[in-house]
Short mmCIF file of C-alpha atoms and ligand atoms in Angstrom, two decimals:
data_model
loop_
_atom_site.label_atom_id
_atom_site.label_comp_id
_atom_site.label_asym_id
_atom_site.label_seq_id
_atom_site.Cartn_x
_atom_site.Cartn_y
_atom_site.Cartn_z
CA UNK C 1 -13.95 -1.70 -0.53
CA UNK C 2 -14.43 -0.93 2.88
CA UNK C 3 -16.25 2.84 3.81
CA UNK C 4 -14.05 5.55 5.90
CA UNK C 5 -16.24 7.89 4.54
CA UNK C 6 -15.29 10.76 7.22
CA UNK C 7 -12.73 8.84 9.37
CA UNK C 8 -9.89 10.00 10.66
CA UNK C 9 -6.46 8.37 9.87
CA UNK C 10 -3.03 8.87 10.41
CA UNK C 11 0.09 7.50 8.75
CA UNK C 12 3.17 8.02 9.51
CA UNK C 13 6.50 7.99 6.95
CA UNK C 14 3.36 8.44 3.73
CA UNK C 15 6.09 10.58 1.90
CA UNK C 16 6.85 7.58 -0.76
CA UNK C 17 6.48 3.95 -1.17
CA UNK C 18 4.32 1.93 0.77
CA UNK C 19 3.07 4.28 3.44
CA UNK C 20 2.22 6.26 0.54
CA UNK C 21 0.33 3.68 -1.06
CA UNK C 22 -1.62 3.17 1.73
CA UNK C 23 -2.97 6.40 2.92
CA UNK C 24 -3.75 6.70 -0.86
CA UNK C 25 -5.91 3.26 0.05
CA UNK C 26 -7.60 5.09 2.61
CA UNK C 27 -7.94 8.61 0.41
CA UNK C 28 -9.66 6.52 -2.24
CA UNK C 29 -11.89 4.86 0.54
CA UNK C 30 -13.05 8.69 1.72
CA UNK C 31 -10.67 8.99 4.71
CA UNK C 32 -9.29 12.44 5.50
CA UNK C 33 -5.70 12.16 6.67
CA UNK C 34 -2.84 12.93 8.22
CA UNK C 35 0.43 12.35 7.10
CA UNK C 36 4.09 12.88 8.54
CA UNK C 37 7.75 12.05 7.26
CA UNK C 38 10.88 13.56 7.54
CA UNK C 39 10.65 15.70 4.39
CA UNK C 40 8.00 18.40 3.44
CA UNK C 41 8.60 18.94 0.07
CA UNK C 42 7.86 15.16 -0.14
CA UNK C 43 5.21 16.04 2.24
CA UNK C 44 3.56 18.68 -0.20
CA UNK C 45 3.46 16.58 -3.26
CA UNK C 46 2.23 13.69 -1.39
CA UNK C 47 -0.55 16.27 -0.20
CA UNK C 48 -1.34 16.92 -3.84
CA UNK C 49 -1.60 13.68 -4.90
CA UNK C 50 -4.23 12.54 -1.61
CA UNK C 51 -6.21 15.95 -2.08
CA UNK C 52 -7.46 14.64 -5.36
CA UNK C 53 -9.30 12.23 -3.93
CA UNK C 54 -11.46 15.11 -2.50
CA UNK C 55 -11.07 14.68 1.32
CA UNK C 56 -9.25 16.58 4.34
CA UNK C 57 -4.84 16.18 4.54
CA UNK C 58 -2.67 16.88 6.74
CA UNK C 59 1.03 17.02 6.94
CA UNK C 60 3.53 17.74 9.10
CA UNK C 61 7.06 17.07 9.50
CA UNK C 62 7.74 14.60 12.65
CA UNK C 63 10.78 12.68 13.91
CA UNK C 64 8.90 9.75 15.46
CA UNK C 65 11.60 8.86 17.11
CA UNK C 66 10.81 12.12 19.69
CA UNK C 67 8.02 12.10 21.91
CA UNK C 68 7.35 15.49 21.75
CA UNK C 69 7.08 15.39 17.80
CA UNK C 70 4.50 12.39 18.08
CA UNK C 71 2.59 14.33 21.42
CA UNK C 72 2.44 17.65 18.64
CA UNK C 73 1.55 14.99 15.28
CA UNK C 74 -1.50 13.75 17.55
CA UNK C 75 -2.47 17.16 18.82
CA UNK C 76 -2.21 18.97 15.69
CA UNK C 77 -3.95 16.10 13.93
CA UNK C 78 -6.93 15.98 16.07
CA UNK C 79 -7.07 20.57 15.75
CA UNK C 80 -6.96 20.06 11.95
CA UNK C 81 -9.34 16.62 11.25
CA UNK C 82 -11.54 16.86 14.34
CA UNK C 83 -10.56 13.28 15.97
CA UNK C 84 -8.50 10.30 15.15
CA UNK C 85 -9.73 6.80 14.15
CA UNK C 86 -6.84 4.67 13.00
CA UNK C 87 -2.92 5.22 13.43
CA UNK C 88 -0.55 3.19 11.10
CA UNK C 89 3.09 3.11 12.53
CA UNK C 90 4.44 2.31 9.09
CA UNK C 91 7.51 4.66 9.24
CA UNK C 92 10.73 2.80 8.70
CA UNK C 93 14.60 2.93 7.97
CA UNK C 94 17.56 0.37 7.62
CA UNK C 95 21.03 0.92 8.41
CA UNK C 96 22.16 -3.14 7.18
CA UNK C 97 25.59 -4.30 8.25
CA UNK C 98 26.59 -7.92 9.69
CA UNK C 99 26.70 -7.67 13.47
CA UNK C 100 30.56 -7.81 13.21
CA UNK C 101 30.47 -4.15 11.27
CA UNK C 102 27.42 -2.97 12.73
CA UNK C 103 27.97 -0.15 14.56
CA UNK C 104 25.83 0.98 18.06
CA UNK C 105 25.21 3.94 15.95
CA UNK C 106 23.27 2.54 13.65
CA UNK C 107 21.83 -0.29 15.89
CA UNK C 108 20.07 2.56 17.94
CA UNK C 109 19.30 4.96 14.52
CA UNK C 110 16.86 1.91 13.56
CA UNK C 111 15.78 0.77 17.14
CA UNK C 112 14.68 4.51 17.71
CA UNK C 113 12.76 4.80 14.24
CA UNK C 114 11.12 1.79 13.83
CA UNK C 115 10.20 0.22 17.43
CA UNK C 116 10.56 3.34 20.10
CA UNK C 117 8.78 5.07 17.35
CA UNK C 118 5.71 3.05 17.39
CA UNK C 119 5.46 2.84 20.67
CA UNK C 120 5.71 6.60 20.86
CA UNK C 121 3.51 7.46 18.51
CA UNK C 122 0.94 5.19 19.65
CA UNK C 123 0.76 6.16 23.16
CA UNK C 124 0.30 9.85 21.97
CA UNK C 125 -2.18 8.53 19.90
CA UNK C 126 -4.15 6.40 22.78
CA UNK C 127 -5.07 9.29 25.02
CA UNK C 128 -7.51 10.60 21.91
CA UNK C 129 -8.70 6.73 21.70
CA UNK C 130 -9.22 6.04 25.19
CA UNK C 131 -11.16 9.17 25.55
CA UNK C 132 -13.44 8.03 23.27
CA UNK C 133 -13.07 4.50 23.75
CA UNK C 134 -12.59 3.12 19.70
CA UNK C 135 -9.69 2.91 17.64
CA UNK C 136 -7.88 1.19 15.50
CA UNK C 137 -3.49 0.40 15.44
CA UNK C 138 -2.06 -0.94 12.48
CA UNK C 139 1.35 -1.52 12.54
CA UNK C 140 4.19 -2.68 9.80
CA UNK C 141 6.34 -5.37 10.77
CA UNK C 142 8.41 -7.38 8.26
CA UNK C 143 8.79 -10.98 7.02
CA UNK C 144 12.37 -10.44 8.71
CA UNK C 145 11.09 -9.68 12.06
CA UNK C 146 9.78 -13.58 11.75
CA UNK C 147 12.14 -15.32 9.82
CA UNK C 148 15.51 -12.94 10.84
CA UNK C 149 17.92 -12.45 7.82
CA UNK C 150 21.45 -11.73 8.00
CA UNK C 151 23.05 -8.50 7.74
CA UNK C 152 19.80 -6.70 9.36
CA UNK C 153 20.34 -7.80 13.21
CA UNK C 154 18.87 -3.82 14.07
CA UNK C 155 15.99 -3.79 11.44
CA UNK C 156 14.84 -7.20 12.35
CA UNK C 157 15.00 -6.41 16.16
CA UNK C 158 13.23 -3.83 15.48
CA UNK C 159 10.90 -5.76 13.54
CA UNK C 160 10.76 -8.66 16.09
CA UNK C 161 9.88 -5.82 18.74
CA UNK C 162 6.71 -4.62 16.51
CA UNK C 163 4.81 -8.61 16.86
CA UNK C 164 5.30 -8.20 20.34
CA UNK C 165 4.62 -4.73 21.20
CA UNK C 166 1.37 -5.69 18.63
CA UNK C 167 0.78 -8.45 20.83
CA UNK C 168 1.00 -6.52 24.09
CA UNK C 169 -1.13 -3.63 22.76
CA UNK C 170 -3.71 -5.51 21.63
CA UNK C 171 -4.27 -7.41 25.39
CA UNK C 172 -3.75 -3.69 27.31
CA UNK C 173 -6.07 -1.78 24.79
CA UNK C 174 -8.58 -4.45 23.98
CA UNK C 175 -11.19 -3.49 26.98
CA UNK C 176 -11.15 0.18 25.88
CA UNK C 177 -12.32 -1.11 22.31
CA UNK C 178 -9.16 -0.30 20.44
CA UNK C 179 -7.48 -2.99 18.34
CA UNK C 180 -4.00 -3.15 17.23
CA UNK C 181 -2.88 -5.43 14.43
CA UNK C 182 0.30 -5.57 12.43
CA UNK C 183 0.98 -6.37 8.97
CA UNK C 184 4.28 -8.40 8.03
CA UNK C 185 5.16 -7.42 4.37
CA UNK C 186 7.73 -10.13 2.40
CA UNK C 187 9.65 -8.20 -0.76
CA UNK C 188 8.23 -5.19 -1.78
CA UNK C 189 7.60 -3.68 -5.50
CA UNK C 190 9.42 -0.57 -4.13
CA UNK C 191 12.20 1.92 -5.66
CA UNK C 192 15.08 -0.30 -3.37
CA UNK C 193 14.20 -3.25 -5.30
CA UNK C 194 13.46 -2.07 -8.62
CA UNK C 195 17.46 -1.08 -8.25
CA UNK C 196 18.34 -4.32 -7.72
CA UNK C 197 20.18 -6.17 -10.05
CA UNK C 198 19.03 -8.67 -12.31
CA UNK C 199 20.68 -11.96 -11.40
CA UNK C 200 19.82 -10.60 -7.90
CA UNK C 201 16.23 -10.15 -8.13
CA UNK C 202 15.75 -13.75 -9.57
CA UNK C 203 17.59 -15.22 -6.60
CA UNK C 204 15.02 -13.63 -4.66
CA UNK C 205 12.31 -14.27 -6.46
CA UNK C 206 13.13 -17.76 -6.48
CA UNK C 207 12.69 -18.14 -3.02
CA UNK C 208 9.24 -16.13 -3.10
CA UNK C 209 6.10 -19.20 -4.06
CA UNK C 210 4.37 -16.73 -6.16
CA UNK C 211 7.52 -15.59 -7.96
CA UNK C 212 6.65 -11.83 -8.17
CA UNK C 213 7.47 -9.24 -5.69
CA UNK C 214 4.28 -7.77 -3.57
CA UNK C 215 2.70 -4.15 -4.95
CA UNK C 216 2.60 -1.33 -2.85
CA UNK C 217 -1.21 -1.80 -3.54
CA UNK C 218 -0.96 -5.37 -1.91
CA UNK C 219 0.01 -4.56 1.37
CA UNK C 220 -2.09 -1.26 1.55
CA UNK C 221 -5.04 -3.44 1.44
CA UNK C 222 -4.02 -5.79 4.06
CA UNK C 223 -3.38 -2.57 6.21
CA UNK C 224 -6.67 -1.34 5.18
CA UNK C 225 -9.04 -4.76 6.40
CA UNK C 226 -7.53 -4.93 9.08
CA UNK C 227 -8.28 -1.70 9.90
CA UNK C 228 -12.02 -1.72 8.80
CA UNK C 229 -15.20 -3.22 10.63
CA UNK C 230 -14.75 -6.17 8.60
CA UNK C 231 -11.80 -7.01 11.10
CA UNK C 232 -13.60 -5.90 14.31
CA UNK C 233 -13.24 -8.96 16.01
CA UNK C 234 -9.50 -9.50 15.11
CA UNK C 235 -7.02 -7.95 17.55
CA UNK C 236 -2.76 -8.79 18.30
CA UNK C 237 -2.84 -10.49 15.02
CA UNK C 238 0.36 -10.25 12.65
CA UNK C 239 -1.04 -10.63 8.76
CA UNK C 240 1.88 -12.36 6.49
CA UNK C 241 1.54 -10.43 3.15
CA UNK C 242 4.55 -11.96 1.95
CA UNK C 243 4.04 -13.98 -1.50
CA UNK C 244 4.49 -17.52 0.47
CA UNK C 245 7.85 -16.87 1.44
CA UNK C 246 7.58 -17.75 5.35
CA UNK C 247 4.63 -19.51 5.86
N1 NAD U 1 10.03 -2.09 1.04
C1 NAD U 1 9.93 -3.33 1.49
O1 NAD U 1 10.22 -4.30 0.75
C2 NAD U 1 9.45 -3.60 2.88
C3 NAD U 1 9.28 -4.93 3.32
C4 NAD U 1 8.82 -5.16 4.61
C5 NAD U 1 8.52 -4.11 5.46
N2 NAD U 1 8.71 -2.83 5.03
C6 NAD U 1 8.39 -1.74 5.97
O2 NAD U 1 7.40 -0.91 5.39
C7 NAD U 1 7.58 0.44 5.85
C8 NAD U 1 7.71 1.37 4.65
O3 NAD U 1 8.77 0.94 3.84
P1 NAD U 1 9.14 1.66 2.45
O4 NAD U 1 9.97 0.69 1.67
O5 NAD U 1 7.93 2.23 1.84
O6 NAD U 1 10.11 2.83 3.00
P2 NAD U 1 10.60 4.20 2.32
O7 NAD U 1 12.03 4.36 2.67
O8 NAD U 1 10.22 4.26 0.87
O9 NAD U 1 9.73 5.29 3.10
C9 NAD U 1 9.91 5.49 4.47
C10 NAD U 1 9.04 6.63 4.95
O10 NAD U 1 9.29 6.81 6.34
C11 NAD U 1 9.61 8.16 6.59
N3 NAD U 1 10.54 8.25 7.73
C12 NAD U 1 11.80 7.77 7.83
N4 NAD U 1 12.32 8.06 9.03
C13 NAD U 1 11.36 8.75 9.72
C14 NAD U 1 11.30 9.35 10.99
N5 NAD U 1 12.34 9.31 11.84
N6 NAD U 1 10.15 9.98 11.36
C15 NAD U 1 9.10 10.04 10.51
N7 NAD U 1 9.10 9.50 9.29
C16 NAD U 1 10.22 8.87 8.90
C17 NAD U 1 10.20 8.70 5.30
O11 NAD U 1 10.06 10.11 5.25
C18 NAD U 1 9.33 7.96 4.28
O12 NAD U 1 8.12 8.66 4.11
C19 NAD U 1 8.82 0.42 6.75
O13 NAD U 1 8.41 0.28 8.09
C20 NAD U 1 9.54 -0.82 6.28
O14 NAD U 1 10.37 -1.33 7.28
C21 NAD U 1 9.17 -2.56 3.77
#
């Protein structure tokens, strides 16, 4: 396992699922962090369960959808921990409709979240990285953002927008010695899908080449290499963690 013995890391939406798993990935690698979501009793268990691991948390509730939340995450984080080393943009909703239904609502509810929120959050997060010219982006795409899937025209936008903004970031940031990667997860062992039903999950699964949905676990560690000096001469690359399903 890589070492971030005494790094600095933030993750955004870590209240539950995957962002959970991975700043638990980090925790377990000797990371302090920094966590935000939307909701801080989540926020205070999820504390609990990283402080085990015996290093610095934390929390704070942020819209990342507002600049001035992300401008007071980065600030706050950097008073508390000391400095930042790595930012992963993993907060995410869906509001699913076909485009026909879909409402403007809900297309900008997901646009705002999951793309304006990235970039938000990591040009707070840049000035601290520029200053001291390292650091590290990782941020979560989708298998949808490259494949598209029907009834998710805002998510997948939104997912589309994170390869390219990845892309972008990665040529503007590169000379000031901070990478950005992004990590495009297929199906996901998550609490959505372990509701789904039966008949429905083996039509998915059919489609997936290793027949098995991905562990939180899975993707944290994708997240986490790319991240770690084992990747330091990988930048604006988009890691498929998705079972074989687009390939
Ligand atoms: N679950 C999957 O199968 C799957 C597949 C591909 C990609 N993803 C992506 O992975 C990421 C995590 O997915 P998940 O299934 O763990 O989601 P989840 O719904 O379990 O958790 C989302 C997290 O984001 C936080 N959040 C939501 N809106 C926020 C906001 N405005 N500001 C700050 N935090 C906010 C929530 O508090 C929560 O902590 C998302 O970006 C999602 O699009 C998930």
């Amino acid at each position: 396992m890589a070492d971030f013995k005494g790094k600095n890391v933030m993750v955004t939406g870590a209240t539950r699922g995957i962002g959970l798993a991975i700043a638990e990935e980090f925790a377990k690698a000797g990371a302090n962090l920094s966590i935000c979501g939307t909701n801080q009793a989540a926020l205070d268990q999820a504390a609990q369960t990283l402080g085990a691991y015996g290093v610095k948390v934390y929390t704070q509730r942020v819209n990342v959808a507002l600049a001035e939340d992300c401008e007071a995450f980065v600030q706050n984080t950097v008073k508390e921990l000391g400095s930042l080393d790595v930012l992963v943009n993993n907060a995410g909703i869906t509001k699913d409709n076909l485009t026909v239904r879909m409402s403007e609502q809900d297309w900008d509810d997901v646009i705002a979240v999951n793309l304006k929120g990235t970039f938000l959050m990591s040009k707070a997060a840049l000035k601290v990285m520029f200053k001291k010219r390292s650091g590290n982006i990782v941020n979560i795409s989708s298998v949808v953002g490259e494949m598209g899937n029907a009834g998710q025209a805002n998510y997948v936008a939104s997912k589309a927008g994170i390869i390219g903004l990845t892309k972008t970031f990665a040529k503007e940031f590169g000379s000031r010695n901070v990478r950005v990667n992004a990590v495009a997860p297929g199906f996901v062992q998550t609490a959505m899908t372990d509701a789904l039903p039966e008949e429905m999950k083996a039509k998915v699964l059919d489609t997936v080449p290793l027949k098995r949905f991905a562990k939180t676990q899975e993707i944290a560690k994708a997240v986490m290499f790319l991240a770690s000096e084992d990747a330091s001469y990988i930048t604006g690359h988009i890691l498929a963690v998705n079972g074989g399903l687009y390939i």
